[in-house]
Tab-separated table of C-alpha atoms in Angstrom:
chain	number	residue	atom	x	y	z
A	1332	UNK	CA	89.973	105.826	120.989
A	1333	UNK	CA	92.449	103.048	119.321
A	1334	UNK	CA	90.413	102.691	116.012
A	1335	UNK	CA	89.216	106.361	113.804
A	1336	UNK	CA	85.783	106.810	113.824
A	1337	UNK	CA	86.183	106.944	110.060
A	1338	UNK	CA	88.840	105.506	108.141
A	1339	UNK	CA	90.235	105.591	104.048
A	1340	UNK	CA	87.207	107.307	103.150
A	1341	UNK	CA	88.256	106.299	99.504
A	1342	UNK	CA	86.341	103.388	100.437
A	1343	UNK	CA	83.165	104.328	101.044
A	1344	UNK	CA	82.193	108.058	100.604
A	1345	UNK	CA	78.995	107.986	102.435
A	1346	UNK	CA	79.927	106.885	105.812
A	1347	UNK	CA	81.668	110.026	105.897
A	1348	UNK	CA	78.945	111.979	105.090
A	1349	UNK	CA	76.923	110.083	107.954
A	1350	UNK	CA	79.978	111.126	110.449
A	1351	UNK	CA	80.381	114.562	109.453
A	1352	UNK	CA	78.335	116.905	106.829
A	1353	UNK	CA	81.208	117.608	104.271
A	1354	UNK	CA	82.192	116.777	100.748
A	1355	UNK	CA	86.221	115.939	99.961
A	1356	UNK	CA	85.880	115.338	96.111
A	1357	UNK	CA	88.988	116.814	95.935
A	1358	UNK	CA	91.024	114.413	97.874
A	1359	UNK	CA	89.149	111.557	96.696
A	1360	UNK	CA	90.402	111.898	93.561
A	1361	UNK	CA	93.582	110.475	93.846
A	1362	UNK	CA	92.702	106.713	95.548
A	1363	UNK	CA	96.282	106.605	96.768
A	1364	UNK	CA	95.392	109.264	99.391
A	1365	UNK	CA	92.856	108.813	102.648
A	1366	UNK	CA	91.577	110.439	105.605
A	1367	UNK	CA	91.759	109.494	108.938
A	1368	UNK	CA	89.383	110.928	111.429
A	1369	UNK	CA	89.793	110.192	115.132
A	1370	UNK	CA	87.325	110.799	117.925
A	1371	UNK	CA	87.263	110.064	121.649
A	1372	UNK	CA	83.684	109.508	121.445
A	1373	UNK	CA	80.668	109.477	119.470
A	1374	UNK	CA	79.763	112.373	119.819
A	1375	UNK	CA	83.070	113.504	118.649
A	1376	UNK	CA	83.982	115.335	121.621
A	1377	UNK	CA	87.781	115.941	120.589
A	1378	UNK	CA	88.840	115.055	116.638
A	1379	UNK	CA	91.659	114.609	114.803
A	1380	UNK	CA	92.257	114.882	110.911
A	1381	UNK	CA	95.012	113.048	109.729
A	1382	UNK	CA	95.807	113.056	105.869
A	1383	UNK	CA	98.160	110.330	104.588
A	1384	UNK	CA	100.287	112.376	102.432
A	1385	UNK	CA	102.635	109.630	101.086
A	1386	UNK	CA	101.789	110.621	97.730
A	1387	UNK	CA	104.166	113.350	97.751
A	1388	UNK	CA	102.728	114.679	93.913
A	1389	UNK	CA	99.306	114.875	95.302
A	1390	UNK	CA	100.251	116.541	98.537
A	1391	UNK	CA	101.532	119.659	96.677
A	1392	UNK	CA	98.246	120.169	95.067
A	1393	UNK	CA	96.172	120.191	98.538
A	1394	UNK	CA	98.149	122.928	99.212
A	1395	UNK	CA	97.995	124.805	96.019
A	1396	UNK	CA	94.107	123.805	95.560
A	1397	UNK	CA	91.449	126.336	96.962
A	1398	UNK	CA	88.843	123.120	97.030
A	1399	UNK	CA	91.059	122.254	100.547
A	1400	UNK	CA	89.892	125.613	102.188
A	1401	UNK	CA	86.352	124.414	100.812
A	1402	UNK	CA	86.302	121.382	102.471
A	1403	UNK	CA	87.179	122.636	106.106
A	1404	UNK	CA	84.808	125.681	105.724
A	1405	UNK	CA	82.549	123.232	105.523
A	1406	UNK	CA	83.664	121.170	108.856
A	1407	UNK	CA	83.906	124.865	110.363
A	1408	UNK	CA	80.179	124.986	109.654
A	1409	UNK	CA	79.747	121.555	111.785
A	1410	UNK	CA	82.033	122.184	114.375
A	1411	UNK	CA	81.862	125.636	115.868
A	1412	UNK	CA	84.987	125.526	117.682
A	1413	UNK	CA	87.330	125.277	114.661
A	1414	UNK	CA	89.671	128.840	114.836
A	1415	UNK	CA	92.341	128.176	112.531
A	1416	UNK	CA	90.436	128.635	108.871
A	1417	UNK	CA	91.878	131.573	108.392
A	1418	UNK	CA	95.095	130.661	109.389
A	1419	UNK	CA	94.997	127.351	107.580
A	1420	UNK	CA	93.939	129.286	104.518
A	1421	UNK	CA	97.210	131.734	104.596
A	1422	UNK	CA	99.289	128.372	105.020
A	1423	UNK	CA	98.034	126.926	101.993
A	1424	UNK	CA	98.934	130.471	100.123
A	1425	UNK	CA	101.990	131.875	101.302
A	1426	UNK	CA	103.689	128.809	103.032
A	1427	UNK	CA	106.218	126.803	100.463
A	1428	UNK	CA	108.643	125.535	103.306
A	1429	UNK	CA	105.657	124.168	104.273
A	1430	UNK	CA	105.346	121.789	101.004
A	1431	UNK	CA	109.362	120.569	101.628
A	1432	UNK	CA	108.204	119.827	105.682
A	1433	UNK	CA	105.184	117.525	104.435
A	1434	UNK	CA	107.686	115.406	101.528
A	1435	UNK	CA	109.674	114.026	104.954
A	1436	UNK	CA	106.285	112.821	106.382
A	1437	UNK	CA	103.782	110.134	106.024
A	1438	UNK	CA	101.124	111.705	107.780
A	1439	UNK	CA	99.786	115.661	108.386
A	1440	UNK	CA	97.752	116.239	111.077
A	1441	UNK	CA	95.762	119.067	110.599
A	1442	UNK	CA	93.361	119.750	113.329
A	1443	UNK	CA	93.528	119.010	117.041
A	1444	UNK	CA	90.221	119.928	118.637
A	1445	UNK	CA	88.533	119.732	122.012
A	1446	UNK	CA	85.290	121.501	122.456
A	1447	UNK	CA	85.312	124.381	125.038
A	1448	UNK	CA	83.198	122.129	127.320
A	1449	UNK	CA	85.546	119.731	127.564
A	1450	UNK	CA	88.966	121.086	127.804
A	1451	UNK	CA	90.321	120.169	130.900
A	1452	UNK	CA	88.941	116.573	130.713
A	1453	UNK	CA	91.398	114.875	129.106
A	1454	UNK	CA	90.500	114.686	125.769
A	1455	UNK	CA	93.736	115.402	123.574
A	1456	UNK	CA	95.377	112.905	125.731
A	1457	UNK	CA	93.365	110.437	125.033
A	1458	UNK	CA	93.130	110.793	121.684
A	1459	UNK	CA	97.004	111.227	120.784
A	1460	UNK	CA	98.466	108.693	123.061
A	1461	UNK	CA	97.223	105.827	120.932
A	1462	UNK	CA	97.923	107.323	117.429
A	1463	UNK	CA	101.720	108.508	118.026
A	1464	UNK	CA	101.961	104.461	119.448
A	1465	UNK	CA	100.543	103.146	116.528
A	1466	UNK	CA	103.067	105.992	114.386
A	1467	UNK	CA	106.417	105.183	116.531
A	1468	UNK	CA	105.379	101.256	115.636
A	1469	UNK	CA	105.105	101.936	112.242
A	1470	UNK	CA	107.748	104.016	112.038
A	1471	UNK	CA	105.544	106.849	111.002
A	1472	UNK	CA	106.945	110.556	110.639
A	1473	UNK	CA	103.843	113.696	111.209
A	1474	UNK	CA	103.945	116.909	110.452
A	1475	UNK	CA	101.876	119.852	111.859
A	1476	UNK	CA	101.439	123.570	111.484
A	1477	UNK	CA	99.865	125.570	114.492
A	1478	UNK	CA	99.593	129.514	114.735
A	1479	UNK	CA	99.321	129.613	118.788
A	1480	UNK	CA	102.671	129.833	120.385
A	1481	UNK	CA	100.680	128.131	123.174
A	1482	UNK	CA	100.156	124.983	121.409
A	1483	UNK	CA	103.466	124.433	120.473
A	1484	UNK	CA	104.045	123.694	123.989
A	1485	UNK	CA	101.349	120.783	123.997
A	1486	UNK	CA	102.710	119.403	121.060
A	1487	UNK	CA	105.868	119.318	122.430
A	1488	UNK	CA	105.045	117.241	125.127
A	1489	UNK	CA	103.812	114.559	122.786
A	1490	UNK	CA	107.506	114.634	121.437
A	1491	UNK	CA	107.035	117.595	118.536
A	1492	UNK	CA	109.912	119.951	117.440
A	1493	UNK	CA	109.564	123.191	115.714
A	1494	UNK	CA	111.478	122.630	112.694
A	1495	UNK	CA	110.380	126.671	111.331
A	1496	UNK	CA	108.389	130.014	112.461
A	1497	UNK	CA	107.560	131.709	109.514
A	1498	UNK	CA	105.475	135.370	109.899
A	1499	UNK	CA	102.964	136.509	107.604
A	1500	UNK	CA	101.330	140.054	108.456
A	1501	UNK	CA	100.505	139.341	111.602
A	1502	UNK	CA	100.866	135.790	111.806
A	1503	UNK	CA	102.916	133.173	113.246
A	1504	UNK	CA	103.316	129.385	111.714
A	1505	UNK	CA	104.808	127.155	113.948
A	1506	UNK	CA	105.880	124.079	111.695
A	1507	UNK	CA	106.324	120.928	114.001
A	1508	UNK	CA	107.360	117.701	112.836
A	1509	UNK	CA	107.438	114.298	115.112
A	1510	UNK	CA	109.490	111.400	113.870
A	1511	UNK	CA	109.470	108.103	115.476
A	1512	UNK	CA	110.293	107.928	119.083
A	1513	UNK	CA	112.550	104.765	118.648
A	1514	UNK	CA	113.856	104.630	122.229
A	1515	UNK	CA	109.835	104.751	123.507
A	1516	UNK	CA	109.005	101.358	121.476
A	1517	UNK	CA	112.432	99.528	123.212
A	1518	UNK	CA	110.850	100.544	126.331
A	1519	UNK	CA	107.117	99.144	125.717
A	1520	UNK	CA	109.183	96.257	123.954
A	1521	UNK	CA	111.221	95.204	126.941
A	1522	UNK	CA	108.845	95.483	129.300
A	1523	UNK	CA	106.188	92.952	127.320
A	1524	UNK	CA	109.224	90.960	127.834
C-alpha cells in the first residue's frame, strides 16, 4: 500500500501498459510531469491516480486537451466501475476556477475507486492513509474535484475542504483541496521521540 504499483511512468512506458491497458502519449510528452498509480493490491482492488502537476504550464493543457478524456475512456474500458467520465469530461470544458485550484497544488488526484465488491472492506483507507503521510511529510498540497455531495464527506475526513461548488446543467463540482496537516506530523514526530 506504501509504494504505487506504478510510478513516473516517464520512465518506462511499458510497465504501464503491463498494469493497465491504456496509452498517455499525451502526458508523456512533457518529462517534467508523471503518474502515480496506487493500489491496495494486485489485483488493483481500490486505485488511485495521482498526477504531479508542478508544471503549472503543462497542467493547463490537460485540461484544455481532449487526448485527457481519451486516456480515461480508455481506463473506463478496464475498470467497469469508473462513473465520473462524464463528469470529468464537463470539468475539463466548462471548469476555469478549476485551472487557478490546481496552480496552488503539487499533486491532483483524480480518481478514488473501490470496486462494488469491496466497499465496505476498507479499501480507501488503506490506500489514503499512507499517501496524505507521505504528502503532510513532504509538505505536499492536493487538489480534487468530485460531483457526489456524498463524497465530499469522505474526503473530508481525510482532512479535505471545499474550496468551490460550481453547477453546470445539472451538475455539481465539488472542488476540494488538502494542504499539509502540519500539526499531524508534530504529533507522529513527538511520539517517535
Amino acid at each position: 500500500v506504501n509504494e504505487p504499483q506504478y510510478k513516473s511512468i516517464t520512465k518506462n512506458t511499458q510497465k504501464i501498459k503491463q498494469l493497465i491497458k491504456i496509452q498517455t502519449s499525451q502526458l508523456l510528452q512533457n518529462k517534467n510531469n508523471s503518474i502515480e498509480i496506487y493500489s491496495t493490491s494486485d489485483k488493483l482492488k481500490s486505485i488511485i491516480i495521482l498526477i504531479n502537476c508542478r508544471d503549472k504550464r503543462y497542467t493547463k493543457s490537460i485540461f484544455s486537451n481532449k487526448k485527457t478524456i481519451n486516456l480515461f475512456s480508455k481506463i473506463k474500458k478496464h475498470f467497469t466501475f469508473f462513473q465520473t467520465l462524464k463528469i470529468l469530461s464537463h470539468t475539463i470544458k466548462t471548469n476555469n476556477i478549476y485551472k487557478n485550484l490546481i496552480k496552488k497544488s503539487d499533486y491532483i488526484l483524480y480518481e478514488l475507486v473501490v470496486d462494488e465488491i469491496h466497499i465496505g472492506t476498507n479499501q480507501a483507507n488503506r490506500l489514503l492513509t499512507p499517501i496524505l503521510h507521505k504528502f503532510d511529510t513532504e509538505r505536499l498540497t492536493v487538489a480534487l474535484n468530485t460531483h457526489r455531495a456524498s463524497n465530499t464527506h469522505i474526503y473530508e475526513h481525510f482532512g479535505f475542504r471545499i474550496l468551490n461548488i460550481q453547477t453546470h446543467q445539472t451538475v455539481k463540482n465539488y472542488q476540494m483541496v488538502r494542504r499539509p496537516q502540519i500539526k499531524q506530523i508534530r504529533v507522529v514526530e513527538n511520539n517517535l521521540k
